[in-house]
Tab-separated table of C-alpha atoms in Angstrom:
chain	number	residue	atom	x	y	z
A	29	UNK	CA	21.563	62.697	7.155
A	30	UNK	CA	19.457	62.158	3.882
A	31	UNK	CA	16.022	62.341	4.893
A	32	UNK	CA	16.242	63.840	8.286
A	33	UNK	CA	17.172	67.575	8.331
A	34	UNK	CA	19.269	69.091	11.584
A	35	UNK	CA	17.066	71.677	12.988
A	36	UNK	CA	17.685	74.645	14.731
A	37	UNK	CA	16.136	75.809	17.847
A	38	UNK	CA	14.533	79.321	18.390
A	39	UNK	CA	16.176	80.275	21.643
A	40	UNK	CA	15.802	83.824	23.175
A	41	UNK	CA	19.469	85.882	22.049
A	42	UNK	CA	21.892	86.269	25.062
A	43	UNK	CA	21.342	89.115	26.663
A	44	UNK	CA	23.556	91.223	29.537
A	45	UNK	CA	22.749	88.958	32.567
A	46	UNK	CA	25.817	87.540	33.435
A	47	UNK	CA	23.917	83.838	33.551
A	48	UNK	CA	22.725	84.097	29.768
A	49	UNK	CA	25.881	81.809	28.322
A	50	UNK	CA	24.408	79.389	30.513
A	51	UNK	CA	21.137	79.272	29.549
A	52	UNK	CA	19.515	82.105	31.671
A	53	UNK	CA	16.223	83.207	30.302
A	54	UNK	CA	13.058	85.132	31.296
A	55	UNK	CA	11.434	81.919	32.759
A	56	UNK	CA	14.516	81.185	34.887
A	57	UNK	CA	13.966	84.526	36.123
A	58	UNK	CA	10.696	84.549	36.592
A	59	UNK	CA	11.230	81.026	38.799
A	60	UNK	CA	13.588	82.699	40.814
A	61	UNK	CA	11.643	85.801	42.085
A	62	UNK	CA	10.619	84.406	45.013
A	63	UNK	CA	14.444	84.350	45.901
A	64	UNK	CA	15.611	87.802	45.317
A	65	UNK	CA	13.685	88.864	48.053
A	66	UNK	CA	15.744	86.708	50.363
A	67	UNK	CA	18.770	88.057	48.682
A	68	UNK	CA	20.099	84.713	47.150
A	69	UNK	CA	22.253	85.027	44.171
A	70	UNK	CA	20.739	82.873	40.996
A	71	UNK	CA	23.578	79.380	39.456
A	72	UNK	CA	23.941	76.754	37.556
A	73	UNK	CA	25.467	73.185	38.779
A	74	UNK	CA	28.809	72.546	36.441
A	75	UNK	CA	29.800	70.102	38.536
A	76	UNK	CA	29.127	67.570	41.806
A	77	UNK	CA	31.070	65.985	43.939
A	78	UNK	CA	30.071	64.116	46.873
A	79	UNK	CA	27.738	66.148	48.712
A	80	UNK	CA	29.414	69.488	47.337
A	81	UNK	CA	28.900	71.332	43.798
A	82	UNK	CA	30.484	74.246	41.829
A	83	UNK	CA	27.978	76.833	40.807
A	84	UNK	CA	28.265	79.154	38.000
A	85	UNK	CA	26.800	83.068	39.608
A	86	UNK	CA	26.743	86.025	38.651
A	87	UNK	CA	29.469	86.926	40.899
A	88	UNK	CA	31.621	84.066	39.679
A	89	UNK	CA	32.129	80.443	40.351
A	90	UNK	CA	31.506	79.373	43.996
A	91	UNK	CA	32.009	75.947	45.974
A	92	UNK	CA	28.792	75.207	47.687
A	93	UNK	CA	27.290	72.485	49.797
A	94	UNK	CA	24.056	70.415	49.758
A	95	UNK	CA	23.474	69.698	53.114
A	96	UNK	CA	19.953	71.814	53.017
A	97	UNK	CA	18.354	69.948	49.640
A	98	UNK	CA	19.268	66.695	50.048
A	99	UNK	CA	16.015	65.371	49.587
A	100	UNK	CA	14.851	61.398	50.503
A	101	UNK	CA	13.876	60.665	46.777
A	102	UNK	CA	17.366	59.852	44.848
A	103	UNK	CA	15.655	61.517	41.791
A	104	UNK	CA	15.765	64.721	43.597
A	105	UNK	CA	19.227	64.727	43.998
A	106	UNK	CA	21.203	68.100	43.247
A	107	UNK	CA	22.703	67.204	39.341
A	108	UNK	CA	25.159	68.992	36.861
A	109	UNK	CA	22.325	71.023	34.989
A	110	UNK	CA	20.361	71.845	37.956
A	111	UNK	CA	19.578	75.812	38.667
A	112	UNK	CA	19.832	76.765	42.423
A	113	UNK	CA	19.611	79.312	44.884
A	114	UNK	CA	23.197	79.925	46.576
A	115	UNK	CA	23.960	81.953	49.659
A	116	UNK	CA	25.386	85.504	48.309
A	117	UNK	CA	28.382	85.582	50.659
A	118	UNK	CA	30.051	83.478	53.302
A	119	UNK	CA	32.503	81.252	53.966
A	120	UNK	CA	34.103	78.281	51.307
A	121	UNK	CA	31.991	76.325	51.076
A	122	UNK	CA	28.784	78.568	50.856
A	123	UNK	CA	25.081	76.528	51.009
A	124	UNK	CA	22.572	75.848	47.907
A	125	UNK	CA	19.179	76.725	49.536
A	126	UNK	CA	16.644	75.337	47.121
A	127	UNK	CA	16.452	73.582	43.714
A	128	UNK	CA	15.006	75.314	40.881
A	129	UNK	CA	12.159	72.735	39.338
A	130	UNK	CA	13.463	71.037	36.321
A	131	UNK	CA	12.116	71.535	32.824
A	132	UNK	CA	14.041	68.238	31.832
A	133	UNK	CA	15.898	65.519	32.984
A	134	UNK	CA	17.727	62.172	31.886
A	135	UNK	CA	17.685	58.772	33.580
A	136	UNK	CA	18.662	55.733	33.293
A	137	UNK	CA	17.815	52.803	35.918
A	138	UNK	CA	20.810	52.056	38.312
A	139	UNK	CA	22.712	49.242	38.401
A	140	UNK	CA	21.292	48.408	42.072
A	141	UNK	CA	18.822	45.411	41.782
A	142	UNK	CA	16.360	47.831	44.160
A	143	UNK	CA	13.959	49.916	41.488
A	144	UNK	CA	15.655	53.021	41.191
A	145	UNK	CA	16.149	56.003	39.144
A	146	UNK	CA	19.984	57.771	38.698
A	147	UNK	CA	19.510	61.121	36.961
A	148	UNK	CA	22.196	61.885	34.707
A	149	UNK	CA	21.883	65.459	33.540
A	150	UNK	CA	19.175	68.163	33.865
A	151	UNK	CA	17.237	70.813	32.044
A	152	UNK	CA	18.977	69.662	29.027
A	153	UNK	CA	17.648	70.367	25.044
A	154	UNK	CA	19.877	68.048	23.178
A	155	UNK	CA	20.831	64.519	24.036
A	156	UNK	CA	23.696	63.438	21.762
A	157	UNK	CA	24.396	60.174	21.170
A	158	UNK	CA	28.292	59.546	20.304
A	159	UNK	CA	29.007	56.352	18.701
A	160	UNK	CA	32.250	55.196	17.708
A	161	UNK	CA	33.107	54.112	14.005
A	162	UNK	CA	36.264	52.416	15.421
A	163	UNK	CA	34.270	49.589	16.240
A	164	UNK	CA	31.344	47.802	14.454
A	165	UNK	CA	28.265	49.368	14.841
A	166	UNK	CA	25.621	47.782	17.708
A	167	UNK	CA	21.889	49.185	16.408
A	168	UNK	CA	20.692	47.608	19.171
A	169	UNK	CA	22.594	50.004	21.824
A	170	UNK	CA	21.919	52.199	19.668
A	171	UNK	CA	17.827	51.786	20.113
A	172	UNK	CA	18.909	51.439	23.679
A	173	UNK	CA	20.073	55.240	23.918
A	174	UNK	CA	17.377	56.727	22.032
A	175	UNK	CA	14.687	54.862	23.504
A	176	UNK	CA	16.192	56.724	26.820
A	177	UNK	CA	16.885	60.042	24.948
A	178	UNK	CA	13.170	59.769	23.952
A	179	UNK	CA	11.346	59.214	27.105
A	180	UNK	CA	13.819	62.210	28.405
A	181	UNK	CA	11.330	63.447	31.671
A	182	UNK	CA	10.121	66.936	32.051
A	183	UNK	CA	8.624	68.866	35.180
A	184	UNK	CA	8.655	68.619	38.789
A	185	UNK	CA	6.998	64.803	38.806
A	186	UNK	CA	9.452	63.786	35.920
A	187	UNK	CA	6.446	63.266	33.471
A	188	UNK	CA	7.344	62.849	30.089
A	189	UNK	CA	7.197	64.610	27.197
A	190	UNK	CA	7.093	63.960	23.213
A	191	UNK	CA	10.513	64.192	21.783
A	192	UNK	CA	9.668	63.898	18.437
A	193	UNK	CA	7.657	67.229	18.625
A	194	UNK	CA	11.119	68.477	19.579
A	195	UNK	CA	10.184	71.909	20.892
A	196	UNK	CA	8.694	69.817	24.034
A	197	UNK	CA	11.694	67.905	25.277
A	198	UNK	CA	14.547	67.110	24.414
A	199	UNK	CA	16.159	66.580	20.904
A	200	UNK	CA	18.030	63.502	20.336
A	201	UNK	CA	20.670	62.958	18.116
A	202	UNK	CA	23.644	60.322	16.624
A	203	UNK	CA	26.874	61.677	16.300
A	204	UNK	CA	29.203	59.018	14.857
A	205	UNK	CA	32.468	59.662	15.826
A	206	UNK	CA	35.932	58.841	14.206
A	207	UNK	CA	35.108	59.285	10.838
A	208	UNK	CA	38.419	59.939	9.837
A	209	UNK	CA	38.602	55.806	10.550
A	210	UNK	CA	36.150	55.575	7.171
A	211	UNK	CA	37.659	57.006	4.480
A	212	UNK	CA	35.381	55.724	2.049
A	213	UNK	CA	32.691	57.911	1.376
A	214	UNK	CA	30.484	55.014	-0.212
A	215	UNK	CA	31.362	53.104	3.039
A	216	UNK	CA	30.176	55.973	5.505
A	217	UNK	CA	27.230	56.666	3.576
A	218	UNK	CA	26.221	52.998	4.205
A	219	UNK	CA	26.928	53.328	7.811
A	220	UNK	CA	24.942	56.422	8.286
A	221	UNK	CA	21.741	54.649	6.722
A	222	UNK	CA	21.896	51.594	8.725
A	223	UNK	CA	21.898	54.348	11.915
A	224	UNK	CA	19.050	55.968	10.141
A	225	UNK	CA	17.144	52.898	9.661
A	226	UNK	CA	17.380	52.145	13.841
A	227	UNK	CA	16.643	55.649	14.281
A	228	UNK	CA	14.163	56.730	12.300
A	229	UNK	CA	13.284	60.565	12.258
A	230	UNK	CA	16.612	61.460	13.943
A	231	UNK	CA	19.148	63.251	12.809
A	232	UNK	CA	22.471	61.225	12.154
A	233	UNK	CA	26.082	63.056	11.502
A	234	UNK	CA	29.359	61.635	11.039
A	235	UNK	CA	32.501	63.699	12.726
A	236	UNK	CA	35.631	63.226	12.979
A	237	UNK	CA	37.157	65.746	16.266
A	238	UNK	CA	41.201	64.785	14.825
A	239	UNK	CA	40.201	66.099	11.169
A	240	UNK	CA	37.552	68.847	11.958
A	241	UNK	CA	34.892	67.537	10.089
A	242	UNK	CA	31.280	67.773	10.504
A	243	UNK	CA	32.142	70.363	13.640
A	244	UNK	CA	30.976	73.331	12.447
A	245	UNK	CA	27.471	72.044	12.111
A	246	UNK	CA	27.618	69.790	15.104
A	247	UNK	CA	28.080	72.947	16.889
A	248	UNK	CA	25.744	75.240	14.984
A	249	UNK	CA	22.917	72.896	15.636
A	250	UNK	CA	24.184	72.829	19.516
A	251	UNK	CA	24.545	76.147	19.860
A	252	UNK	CA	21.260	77.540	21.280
A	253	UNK	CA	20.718	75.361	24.186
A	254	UNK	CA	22.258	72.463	26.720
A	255	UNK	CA	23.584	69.413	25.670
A	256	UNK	CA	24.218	65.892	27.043
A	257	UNK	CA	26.778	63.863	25.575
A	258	UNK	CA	25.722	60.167	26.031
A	259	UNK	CA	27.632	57.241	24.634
A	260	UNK	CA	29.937	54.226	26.201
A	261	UNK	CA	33.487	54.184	27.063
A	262	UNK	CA	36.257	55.146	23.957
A	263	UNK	CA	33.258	56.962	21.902
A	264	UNK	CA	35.253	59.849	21.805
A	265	UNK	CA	32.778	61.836	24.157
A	266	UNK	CA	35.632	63.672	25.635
A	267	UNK	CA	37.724	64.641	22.680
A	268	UNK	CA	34.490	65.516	20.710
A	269	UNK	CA	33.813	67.778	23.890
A	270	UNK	CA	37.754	69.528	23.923
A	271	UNK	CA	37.186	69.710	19.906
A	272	UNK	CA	33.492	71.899	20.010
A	273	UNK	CA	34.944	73.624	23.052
A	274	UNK	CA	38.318	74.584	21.052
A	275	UNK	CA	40.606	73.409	24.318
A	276	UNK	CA	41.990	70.483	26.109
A	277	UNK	CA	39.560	71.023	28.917
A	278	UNK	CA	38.653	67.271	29.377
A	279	UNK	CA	41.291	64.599	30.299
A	280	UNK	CA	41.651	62.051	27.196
A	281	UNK	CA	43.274	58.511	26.783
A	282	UNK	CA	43.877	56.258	23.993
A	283	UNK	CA	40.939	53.107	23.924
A	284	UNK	CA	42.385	49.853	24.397
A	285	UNK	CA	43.883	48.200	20.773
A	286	UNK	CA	42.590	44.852	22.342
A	287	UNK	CA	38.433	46.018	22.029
A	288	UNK	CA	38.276	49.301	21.539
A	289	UNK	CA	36.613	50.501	25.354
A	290	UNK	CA	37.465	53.296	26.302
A	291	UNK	CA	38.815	53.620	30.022
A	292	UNK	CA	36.506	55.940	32.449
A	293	UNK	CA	38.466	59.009	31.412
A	294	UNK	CA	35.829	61.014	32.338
A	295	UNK	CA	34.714	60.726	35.903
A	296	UNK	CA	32.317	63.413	36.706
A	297	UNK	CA	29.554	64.692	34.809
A	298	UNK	CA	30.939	68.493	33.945
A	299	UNK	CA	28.791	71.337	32.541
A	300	UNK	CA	31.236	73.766	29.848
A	301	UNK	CA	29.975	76.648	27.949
A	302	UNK	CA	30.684	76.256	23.910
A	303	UNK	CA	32.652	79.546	22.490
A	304	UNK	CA	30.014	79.472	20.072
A	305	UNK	CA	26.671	79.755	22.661
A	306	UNK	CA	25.218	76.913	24.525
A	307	UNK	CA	26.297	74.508	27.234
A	308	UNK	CA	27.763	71.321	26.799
A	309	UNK	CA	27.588	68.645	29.509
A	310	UNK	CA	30.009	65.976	29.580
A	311	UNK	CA	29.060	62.362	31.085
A	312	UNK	CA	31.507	59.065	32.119
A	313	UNK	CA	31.012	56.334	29.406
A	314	UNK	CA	28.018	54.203	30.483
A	315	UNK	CA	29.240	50.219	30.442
A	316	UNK	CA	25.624	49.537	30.390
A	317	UNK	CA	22.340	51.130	29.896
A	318	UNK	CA	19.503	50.317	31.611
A	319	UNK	CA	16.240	51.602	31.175
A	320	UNK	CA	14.060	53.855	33.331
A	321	UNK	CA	10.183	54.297	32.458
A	322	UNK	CA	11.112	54.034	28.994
A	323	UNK	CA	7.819	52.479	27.475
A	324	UNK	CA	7.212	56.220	25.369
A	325	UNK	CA	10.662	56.464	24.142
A	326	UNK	CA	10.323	52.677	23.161
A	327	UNK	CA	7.103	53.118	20.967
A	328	UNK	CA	8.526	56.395	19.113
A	329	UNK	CA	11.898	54.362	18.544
A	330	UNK	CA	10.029	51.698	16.645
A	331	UNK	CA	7.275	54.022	15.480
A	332	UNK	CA	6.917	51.723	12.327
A	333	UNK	CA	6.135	48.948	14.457
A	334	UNK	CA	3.469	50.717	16.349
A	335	UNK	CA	1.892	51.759	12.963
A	336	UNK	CA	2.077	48.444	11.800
A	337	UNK	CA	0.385	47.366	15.152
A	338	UNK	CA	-2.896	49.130	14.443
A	339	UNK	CA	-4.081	46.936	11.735
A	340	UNK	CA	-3.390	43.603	13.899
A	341	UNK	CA	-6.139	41.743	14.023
A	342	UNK	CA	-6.342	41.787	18.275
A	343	UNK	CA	-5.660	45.177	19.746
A	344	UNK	CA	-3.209	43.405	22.540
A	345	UNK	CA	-1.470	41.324	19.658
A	346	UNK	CA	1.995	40.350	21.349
A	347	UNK	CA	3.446	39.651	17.705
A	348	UNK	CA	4.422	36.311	18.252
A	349	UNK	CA	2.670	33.570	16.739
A	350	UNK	CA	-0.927	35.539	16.648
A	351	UNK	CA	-3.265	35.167	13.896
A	352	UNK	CA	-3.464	38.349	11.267
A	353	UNK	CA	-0.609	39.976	13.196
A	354	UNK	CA	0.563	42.761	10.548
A	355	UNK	CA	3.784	43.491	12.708
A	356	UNK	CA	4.879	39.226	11.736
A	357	UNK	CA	3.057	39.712	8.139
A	358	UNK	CA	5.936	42.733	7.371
A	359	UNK	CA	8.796	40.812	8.905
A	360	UNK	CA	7.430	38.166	6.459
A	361	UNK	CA	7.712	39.659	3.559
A	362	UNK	CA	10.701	41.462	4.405
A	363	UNK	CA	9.195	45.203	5.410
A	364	UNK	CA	10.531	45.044	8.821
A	365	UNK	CA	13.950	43.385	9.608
A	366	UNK	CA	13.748	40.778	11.822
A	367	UNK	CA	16.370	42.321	14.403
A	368	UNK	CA	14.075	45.492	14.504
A	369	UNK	CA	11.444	43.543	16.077
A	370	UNK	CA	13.253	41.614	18.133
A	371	UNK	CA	14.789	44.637	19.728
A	372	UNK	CA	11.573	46.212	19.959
A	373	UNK	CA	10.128	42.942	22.142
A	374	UNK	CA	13.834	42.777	24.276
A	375	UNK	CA	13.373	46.811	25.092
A	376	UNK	CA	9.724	46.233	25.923
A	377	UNK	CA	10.172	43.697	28.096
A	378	UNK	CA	12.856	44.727	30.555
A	379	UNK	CA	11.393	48.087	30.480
A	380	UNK	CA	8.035	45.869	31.892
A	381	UNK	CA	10.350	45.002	34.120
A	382	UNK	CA	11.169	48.146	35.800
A	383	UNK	CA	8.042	49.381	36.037
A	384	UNK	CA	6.836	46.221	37.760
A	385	UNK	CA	9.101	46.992	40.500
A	386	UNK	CA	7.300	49.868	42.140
A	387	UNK	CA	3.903	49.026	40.704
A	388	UNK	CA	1.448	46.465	42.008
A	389	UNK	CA	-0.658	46.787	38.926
A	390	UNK	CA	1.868	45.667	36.288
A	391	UNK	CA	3.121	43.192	38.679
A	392	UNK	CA	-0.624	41.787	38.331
A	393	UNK	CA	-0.691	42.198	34.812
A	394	UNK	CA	2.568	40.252	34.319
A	395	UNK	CA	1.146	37.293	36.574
A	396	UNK	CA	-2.247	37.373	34.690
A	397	UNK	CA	-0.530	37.442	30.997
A	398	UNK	CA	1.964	34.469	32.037
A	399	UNK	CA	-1.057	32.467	33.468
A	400	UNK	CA	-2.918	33.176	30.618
A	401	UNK	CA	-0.152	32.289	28.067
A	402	UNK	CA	0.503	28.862	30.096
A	403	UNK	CA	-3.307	27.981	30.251
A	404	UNK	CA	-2.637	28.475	25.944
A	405	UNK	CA	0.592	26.340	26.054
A	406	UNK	CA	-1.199	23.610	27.992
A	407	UNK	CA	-4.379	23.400	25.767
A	408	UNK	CA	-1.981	23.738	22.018
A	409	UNK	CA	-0.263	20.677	23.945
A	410	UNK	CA	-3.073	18.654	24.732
A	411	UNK	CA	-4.733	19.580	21.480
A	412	UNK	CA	-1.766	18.206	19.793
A	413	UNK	CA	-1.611	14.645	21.513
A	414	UNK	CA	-5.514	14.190	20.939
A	415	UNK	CA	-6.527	15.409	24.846
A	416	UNK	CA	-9.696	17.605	24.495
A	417	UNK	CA	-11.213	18.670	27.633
């Protein structure tokens, strides 16, 4: 973590409302007037399942259904992390009656090949990013997560908001797991720079959830607000959950000896409150990763890049074969890694992608810049055989 301090939020205390271990504040409450009046008890989503959810209340857990907010957008959707408006009494299951609007949310693009959105967790702080030391690292999945992490949408409309100002969205941050697989401190130290280096200005801690280390400021740092835990298959999202939580309150299996993957132990995305304050939400291990309207969490990923960009000599300089391009001058002389940029370009591009989906302008754009760069092949081509026009 050399360089790149864990910081602490400033979180109202927990007071006596019932809701407060789950995040309850003076905003939520102020949201929720409207509601009282109709005599609707205040929760918090811990946990969907197919058109039904469990809310946290003040008056305990209840089983309620979604029938009256299913909404026609899929980004809408009721999610673990949402804050609703149940029915105070009535029969199992009772109804949620409105959705609360969301300070934050996390999404990734589906798998679908239609353009759309899945939302993964809500009015979260903390997005933590378990990777597992069992296996070599991948800083390009890596990128991949915190690109996401960063362009983590706020508000109503899902605009986004600067995670690197941290008190505006939320707060990413690499937790390698399995530690206790590196018992070389030399060794770990080396692994925790190259994670630095691919995520530069975010925190990076090695744990280990068998031996207890690094736990107690894992969940120090964790304990003022919500957290996602993000990561693939085997990371050891689960066990680092049971270990901050002090239980076995998530199911856990052995990853396969053959490649390490883990194997979907977690199917449900589940919101539990940490003994110590804060929330911890839970996630299945994502296989792959795909981005959603990721093009701010992309810059501040590869913020040196976009510094180095400013002194190119054209302000749309694709860093490919451009004259006085400063990003290909660094790789050059061995500022930038190679890999860096070509991850930048890769992340860029199928994010492009996405976008172009659902909007007629970058679709344009795209057909323009691949007209324009073929008119430029066609004219170094002739140029080359001694064809002028």
């Amino acid at each position: 973590m050399k360089g790149h301090p864990l910081s602490f939020s400033s979180f109202q205390l927990p007071s006596s409302h019932p809701l407060a271990l789950y995040g309850w504040d003076g905003e939520w409450e102020a949201e929720f007037a409207p509601y009282v009046e109709q005599g609707l008890l205040p929760g918090r989503v811990v946990r969907v399942d197919r058109g039904l959810c469990d809310v946290v209340t003040p008056a305990g857990v209840v089983r309620a259904d979604t029938e009256f907010v299913v909404p026609r957008d899929p980004m809408k959707v009721v999610c673990t992390g949402d804050w609703v408006a149940v029915d105070p009494e009535g029969d199992d299951p009772r109804y949620v009656r409105t959705l609360l609007p969301r300070r934050t949310a996390f999404v990734r693009s589906t798998s679908s090949k239609r353009s759309e959105g899945q939302v993964l967790a809500t009015n979260i702080d903390y997005v933590v990013i378990c990777v597992s030391l069992a296996l070599e690292l991948d800083l390009g999945r890596i990128e991949r997560f915190l690109a996401l992490a960063m362009s983590c949408s706020s508000g109503e409309a899902l605009l986004h908001k600067s995670a690197l100002s941290w008190e505006s969205g939320a707060q990413p941050l690499v937790v390698l797991t399995k530690a206790d697989l590196v018992p070389e401190a030399a060794t770990l130290g080396h692994l925790v720079q190259d994670v630095e280096t691919a995520a530069p200005g975010v925190p990076v801690l090695s744990v280990s959830s068998s031996a207890g280390e690094g736990l107690d400021v894992l969940a120090a740092v964790l304990s003022g607000g919500t957290t996602v835990l993000l990561g693939q298959s085997g990371a050891g999202k689960s066990t680092l959950a049971n270990a901050l939580i002090g239980e076995d309150v998530m199911d856990v299996r052995a990853a396969r000896d053959v490649d390490g993957k883990g194997r979907h132990t977690t199917t449900t995305r589940n919101l539990l409150a940490l003994p110590g304050g804060g929330v911890l939400i839970d996630t299945p291990g994502l296989r792959g990763v795909g981005l959603w309207d990721a093009e701010t969490g992309v810059g501040q990923v590869f913020s040196e890049i976009e510094e180095l960009a400013a002194d190119c000599r054209f302000h749309d300089c694709a860093h490919e074969a451009e004259p006085g391009c400063a990003v290909l001058a660094a790789v050059d002389s061995g500022v930038l890694p190679e890999r860096r940029l070509d991850s930048y370009r890769k992340l860029l591009r199928e994010n492009q992608r996405i976008v172009a989906k659902t909007d007629a302008r970058v679709r344009a754009e795209i057909r323009r810049d691949w007209k324009r760069k073929g008119a430029e092949g066609r004219a170094a081509t002739d140029a080359k055989r001694g064809r002028w026009h």
